[in-house]
Coordinates of C-alpha atoms and ligand atoms in Angstrom, one line a residue:
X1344 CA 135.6 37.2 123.9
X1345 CA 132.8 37.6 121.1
X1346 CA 129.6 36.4 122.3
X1347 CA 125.9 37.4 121.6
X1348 CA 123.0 37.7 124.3
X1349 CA 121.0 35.2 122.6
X1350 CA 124.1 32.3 123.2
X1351 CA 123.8 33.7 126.9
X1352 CA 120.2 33.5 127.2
X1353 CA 120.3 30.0 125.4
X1354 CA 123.1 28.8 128.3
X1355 CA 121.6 30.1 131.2
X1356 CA 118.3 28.4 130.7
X1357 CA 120.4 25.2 129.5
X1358 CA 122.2 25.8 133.1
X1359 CA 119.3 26.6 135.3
X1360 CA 117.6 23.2 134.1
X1361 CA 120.7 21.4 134.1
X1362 CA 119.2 20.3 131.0
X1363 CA 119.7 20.8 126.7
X1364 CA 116.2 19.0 126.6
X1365 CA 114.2 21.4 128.7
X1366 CA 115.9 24.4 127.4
X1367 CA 115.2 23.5 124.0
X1368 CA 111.7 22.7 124.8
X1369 CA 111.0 26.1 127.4
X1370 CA 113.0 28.2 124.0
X1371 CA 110.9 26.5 121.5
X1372 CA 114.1 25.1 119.3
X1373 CA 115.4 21.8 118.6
X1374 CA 117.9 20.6 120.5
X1375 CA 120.7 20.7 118.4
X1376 CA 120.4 24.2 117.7
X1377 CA 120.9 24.8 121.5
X1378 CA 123.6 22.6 121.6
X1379 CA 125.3 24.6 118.7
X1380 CA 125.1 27.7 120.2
X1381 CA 126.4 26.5 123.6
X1382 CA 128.7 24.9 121.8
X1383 CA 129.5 28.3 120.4
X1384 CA 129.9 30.2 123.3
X1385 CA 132.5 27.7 125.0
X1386 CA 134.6 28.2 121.9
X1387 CA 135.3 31.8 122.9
X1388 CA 135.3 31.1 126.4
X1389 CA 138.0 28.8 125.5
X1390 CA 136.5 26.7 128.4
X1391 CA 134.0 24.2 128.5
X1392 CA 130.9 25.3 130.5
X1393 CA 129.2 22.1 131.0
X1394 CA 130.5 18.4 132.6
X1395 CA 128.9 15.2 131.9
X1396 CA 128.5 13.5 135.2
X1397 CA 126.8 10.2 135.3
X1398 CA 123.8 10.9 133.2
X1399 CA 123.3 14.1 133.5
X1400 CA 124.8 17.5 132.8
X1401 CA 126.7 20.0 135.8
X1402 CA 128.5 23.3 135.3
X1403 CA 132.1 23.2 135.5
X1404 CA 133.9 26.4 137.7
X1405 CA 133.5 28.4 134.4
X1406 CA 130.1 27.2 134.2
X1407 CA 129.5 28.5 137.4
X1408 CA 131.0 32.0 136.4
X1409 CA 129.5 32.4 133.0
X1410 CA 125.6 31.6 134.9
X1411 CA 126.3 34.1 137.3
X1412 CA 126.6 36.7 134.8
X1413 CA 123.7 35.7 132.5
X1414 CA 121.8 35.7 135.2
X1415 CA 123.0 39.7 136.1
X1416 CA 122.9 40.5 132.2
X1417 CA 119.5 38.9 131.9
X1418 CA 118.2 41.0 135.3
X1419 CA 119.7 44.6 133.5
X1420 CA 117.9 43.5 130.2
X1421 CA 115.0 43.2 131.7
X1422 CA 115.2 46.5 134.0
X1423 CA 116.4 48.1 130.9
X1424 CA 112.9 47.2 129.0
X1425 CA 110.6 48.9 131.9
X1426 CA 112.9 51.7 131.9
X1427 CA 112.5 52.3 128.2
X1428 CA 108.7 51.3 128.1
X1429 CA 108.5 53.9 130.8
X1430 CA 109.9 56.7 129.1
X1431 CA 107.7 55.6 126.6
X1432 CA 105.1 56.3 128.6
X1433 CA 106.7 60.0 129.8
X1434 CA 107.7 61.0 126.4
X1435 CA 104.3 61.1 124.6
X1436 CA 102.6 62.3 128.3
X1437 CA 100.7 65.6 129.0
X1438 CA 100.7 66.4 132.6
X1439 CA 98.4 68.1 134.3
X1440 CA 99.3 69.9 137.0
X1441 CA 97.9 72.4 139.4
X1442 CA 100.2 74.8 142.1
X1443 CA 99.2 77.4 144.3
X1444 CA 99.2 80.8 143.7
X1445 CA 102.3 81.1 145.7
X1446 CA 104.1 77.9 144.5
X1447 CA 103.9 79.4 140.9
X1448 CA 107.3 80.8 141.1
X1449 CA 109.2 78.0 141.7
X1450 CA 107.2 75.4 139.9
X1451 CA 107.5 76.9 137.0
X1452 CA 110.7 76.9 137.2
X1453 CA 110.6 73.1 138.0
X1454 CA 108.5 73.1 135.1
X1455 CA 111.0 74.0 132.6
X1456 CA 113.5 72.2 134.0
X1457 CA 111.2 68.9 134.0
X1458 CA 110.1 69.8 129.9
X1459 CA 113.7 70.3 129.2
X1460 CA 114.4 66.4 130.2
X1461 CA 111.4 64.8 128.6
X1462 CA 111.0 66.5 125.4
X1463 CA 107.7 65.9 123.4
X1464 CA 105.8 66.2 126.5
X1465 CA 102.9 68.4 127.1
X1466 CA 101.4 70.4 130.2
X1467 CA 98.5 72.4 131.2
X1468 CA 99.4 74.3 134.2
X1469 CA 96.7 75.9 136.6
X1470 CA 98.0 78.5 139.2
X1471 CA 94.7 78.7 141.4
X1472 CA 94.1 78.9 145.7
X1473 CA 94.0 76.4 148.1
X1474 CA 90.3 75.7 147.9
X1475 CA 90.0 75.3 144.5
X1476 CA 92.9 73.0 144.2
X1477 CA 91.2 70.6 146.7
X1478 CA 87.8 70.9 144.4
X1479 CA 90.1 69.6 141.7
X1480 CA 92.0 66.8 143.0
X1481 CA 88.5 65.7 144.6
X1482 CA 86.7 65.9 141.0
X1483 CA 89.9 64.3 139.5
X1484 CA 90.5 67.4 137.0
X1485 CA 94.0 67.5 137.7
X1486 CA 96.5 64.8 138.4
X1487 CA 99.1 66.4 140.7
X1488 CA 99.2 69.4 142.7
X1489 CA 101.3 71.6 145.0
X1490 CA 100.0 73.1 147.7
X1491 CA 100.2 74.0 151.7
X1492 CA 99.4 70.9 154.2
X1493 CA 96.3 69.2 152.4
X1494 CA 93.7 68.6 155.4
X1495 CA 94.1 65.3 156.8
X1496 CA 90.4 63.7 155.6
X1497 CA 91.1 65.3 152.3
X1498 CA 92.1 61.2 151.2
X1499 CA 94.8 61.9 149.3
X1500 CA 98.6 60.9 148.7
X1501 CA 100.8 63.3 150.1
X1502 CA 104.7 64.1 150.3
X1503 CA 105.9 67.5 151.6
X1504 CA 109.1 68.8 149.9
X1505 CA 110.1 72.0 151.0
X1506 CA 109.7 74.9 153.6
X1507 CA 107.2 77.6 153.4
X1508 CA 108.2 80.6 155.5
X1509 CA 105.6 83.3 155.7
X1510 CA 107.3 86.3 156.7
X1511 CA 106.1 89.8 157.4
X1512 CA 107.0 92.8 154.1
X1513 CA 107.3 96.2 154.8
X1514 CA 107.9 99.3 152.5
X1515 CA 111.3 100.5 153.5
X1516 CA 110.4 103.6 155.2
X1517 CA 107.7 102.0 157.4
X1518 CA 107.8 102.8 161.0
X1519 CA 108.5 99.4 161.9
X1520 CA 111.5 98.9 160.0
X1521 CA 113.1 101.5 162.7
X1522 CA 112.0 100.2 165.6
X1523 CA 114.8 98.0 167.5
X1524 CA 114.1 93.9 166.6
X1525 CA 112.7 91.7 167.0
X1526 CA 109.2 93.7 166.4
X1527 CA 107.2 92.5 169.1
X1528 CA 104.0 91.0 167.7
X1529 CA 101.5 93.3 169.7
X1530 CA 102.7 96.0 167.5
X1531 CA 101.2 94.4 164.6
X1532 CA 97.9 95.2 165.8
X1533 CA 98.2 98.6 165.0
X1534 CA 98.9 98.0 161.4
X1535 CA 96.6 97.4 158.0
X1536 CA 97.8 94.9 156.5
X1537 CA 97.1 93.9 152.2
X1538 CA 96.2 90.5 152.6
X1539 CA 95.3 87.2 150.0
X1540 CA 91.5 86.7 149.5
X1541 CA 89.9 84.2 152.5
X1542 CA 90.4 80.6 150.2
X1543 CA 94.2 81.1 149.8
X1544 CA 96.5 79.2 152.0
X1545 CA 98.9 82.1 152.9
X1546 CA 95.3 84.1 154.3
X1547 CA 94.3 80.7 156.2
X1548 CA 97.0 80.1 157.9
X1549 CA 98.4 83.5 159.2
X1550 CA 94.5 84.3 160.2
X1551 CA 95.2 81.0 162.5
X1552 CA 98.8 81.9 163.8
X1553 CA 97.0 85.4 164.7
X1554 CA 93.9 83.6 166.3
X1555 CA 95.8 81.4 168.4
X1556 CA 97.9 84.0 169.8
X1557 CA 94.3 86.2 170.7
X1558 CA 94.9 89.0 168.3
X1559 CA 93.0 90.1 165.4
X1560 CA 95.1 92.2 162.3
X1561 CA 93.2 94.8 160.9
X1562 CA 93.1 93.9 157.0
X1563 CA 92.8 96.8 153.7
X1564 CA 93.1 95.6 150.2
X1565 CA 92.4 92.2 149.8
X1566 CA 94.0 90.6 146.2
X1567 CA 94.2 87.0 145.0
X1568 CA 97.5 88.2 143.9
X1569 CA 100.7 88.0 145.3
X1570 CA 101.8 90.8 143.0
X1571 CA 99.6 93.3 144.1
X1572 CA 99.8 92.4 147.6
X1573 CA 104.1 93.7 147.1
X1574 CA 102.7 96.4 145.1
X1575 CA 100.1 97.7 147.4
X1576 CA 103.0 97.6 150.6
X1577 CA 105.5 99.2 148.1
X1578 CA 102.7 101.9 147.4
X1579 CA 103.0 102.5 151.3
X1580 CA 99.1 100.5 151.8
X1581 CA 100.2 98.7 154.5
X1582 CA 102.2 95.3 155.9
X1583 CA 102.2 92.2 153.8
X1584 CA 102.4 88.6 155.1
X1585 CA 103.8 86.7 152.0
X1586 CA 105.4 83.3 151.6
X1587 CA 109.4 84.2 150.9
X1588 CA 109.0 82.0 147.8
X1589 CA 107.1 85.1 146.4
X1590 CA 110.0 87.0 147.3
X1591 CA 113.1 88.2 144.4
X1592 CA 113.8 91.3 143.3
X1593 CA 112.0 93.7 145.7
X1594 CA 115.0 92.7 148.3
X1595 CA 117.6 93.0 146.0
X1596 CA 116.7 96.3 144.9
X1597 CA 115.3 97.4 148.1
X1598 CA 111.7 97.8 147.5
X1599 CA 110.6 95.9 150.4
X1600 CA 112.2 95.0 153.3
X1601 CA 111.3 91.6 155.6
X1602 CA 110.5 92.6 159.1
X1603 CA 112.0 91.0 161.9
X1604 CA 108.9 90.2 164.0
X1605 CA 108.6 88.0 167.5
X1606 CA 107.1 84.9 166.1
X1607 CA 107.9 85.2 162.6
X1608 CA 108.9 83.6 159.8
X1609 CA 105.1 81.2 160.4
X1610 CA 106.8 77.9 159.0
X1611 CA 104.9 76.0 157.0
X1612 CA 105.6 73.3 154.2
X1613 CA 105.2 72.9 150.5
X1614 CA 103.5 69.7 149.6
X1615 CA 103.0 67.1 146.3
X1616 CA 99.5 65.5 146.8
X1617 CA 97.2 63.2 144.5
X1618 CA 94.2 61.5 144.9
X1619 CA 95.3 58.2 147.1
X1620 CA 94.1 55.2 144.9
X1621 CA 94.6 57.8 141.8
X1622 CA 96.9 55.5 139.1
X1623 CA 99.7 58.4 138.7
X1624 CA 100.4 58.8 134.6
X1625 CA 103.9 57.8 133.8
X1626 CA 104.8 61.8 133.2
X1627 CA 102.9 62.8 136.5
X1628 CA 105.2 59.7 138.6
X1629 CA 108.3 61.2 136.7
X1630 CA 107.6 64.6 137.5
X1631 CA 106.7 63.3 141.1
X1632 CA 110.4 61.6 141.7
X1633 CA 111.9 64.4 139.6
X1634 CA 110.8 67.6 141.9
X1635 CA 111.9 65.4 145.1
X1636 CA 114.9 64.2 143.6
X1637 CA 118.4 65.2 143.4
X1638 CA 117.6 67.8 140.3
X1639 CA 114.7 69.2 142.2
X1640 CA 116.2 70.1 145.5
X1641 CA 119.5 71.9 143.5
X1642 CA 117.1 74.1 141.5
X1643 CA 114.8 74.2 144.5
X1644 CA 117.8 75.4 147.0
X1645 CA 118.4 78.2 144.6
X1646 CA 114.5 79.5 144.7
X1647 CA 114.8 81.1 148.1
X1648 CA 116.3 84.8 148.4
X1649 CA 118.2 85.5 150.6
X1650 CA 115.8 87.5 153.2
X1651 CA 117.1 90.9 154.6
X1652 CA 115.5 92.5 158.3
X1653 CA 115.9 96.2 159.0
X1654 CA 119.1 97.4 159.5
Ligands
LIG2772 P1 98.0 80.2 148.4 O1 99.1 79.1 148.8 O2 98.1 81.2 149.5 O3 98.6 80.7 147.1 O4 96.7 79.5 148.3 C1 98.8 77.8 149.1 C2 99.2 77.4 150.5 O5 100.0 78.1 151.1 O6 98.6 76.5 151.0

C-alpha cells in the first residue's frame, strides 16, 4: 500500500470532523484538494474510507481502521519532534557539573560514557568538598552535582543513586589486620588515623558515626585528598576511613587491605541534587536520566572493587 503522511494527516482530520468542509477550512486548502487526496488514499486501500449517510459523511469499518492508525502515526510524529528538538537541545549543550572529591572516580567515568553518546557536547567538571558544592548550587554556579545526603533545608531537588560504604584501610602489616574479626570498635581508639580536611563529607560523617557511639579517634595528617590519605596508610601513617569508591588497585595488588571492624562499612548514599525550581538544561536532564538509567547502573555496578578483610 503506497501512501504519504500528508494523505493520512488530510484523512484523519477529514474523519475527526466527520467533515471535507472543516478539514479543508482547519488545513487551510480548498476542498477539492482534500477530497483528491482522500480520494487518493482509498485507491490504495482498495476500500472506501468514508459512507454517505443521509447528509453527512461516516467512516466505513476501514474507515474506522485507517483513523485509528493516523491517529497513532500522528501521536509518534509528534513524540518524535520533541525527541529530536531535545537532542537538539543536548547536542549543542555544555554541562556543568560538580562531584565530590570522592565521587570523582566514578563520575568521570559516567562522564565519558555520557560524552561518548552526545557528541558535540561540552563540560566543565569541578571535583571540590561537600561544603563548597553546597556554596555552588546555592549561588547557582553549577547546574548539577553529586554529593553525600544534601542537608534537608538545603531546598534543592534530590535523587540518591547509589551506595556509599565508608570502610576502614589498613597498611597490610598493621596490627589490626592480625587480630581475630570483626575488630571490635574500641580498638580504634588507639589508632591515628589520616583523615579528609573538616568540609568533606567522608570527614563529617565518620566524625558523627564516632560521636554517636561516645568515642573520639585520634587524627594525624589531614589531606583534601583521597590519594594521599592511601598513600599516607600505605606509608605505614596510620588507619584510613575512605569511601570504597576510592578504592582500585591498592586491593588488587595488596597495598591496603579493608579492615573488618564492628560497625563498619558506615553506609551512606550517593546523591544527584539541583536547585529545586532550577530549569535543568536539556544536557544536564539528559545526563540526570542517563546516570540513573539502565547505562548508568551497568557502568556503575562495575565501579565497586571487590573489598578484601584480613585473612
Ligand atoms: P567528600 O565526599 O568527602 O569528598 O566531600 C562527599 C560526601 O561524601 O558527601
Amino acid at each position: 500500500m503506497h501512501l504519504t503522511l500528508r494523505q493520512l494527516s488530510l484523512f484523519e482530520s477529514v474523519a475527526r470532523h466527520r467533515s471535507f468542509t472543516r478539514a479543508a477550512a482547519e488545513l487551510h486548502l480548498s476542498q477539492p484538494a482534500v477530497s483528491m487526496q482522500v480520494r487518493q488514499l482509498e485507491e490504495s486501500a482498495g476500500l472506501p474510507l468514508f459512507e454517505k449517510i443521509g447528509r453527512r459523511i461516516q467512516l466505513t469499518e476501514a474507515g474506522r481502521e485507517m483513523y485509528d492508525y493516523a491517529r497513532r502515526i500522528g501521536q509518534s510524529l509528534q513524540e518524535l519532534d520533541e525527541v529530536m528538538a531535545a537532542l537538539k537541545g543536548v547536542q549543542r549543550g555544555h554541562l556543568r557539573l560538580s562531584v565530590a572529591t570522592t565521587a570523582n572516580s566514578f563520575a568521570t567515568r559516567i562522564l565519558a560514557a555520557f560524552s561518548q553518546r552526545y557528541r558535540g557536547t561540552t563540560y566543565s567538571l569541578d571535583v571540590t568538598n561537600r561544603k563548597t558544592l553546597l556554596d555552588q548550587l546555592s549561588g547557582n554556579e553549577t547546574d548539577i552535582v553529586i554529593m553525600g545526603k544534601p542537608p534537608e533545608d538545603a531546598n534543592l531537588e534530590v535523587r540518591p543513586f547509589m551506595e556509599n560504604p565508608l570502610v576502614v584501610v589498613a597498611h597490610p602489616d598493621h596490627r589490626l589486620v592480625h587480630v581475630p574479626s570483626p575488630v571490635p570498635l574500641q580498638a580504634l581508639q588507639e589508632e591515628v588515623f589520616v583523615v579528609r580536611e573538616r568540609e568533606s563529607g567522608t570527614r563529617i560523617a565518620m566524625e558523627r558515626f564516632f560521636n554517636e557511639r561516645g568515642m573520639h579517634l585520634k587524627t594525624g595528617i589531614e589531606t583534601t585528598s583521597n590519594s594521599a590519605i592511601k598513600h599516607a596508610v600505605e606509608a605505614g601513617l596510620g588507619l584510613g576511613i575512605v569511601s570504597i569508591h576510592t578504592l582500585d588497585l591498592e586491593l588488587e595488588v595488596g597495598a591496603l587491605v579493608v579492615l573488618d571492624v564492628e560497625g563498619f562499612p558506615i553506609l551512606r548514599h550517593w546523591h544527584l541534587a539541583h536547585c529545586k525550581g532550577k530549569r535543568l538544561p536539556p544536557i544536564a536532564q539528559a545526563f540526570q536520566e542517563f546516570l540513573t538509567g539502565e547505562e548508568g547502573r551497568h557502568l556503575l555496578s562495575h565501579s565497586v572493587p571487590v573489598s578484601r578483610g584480613p585473612g
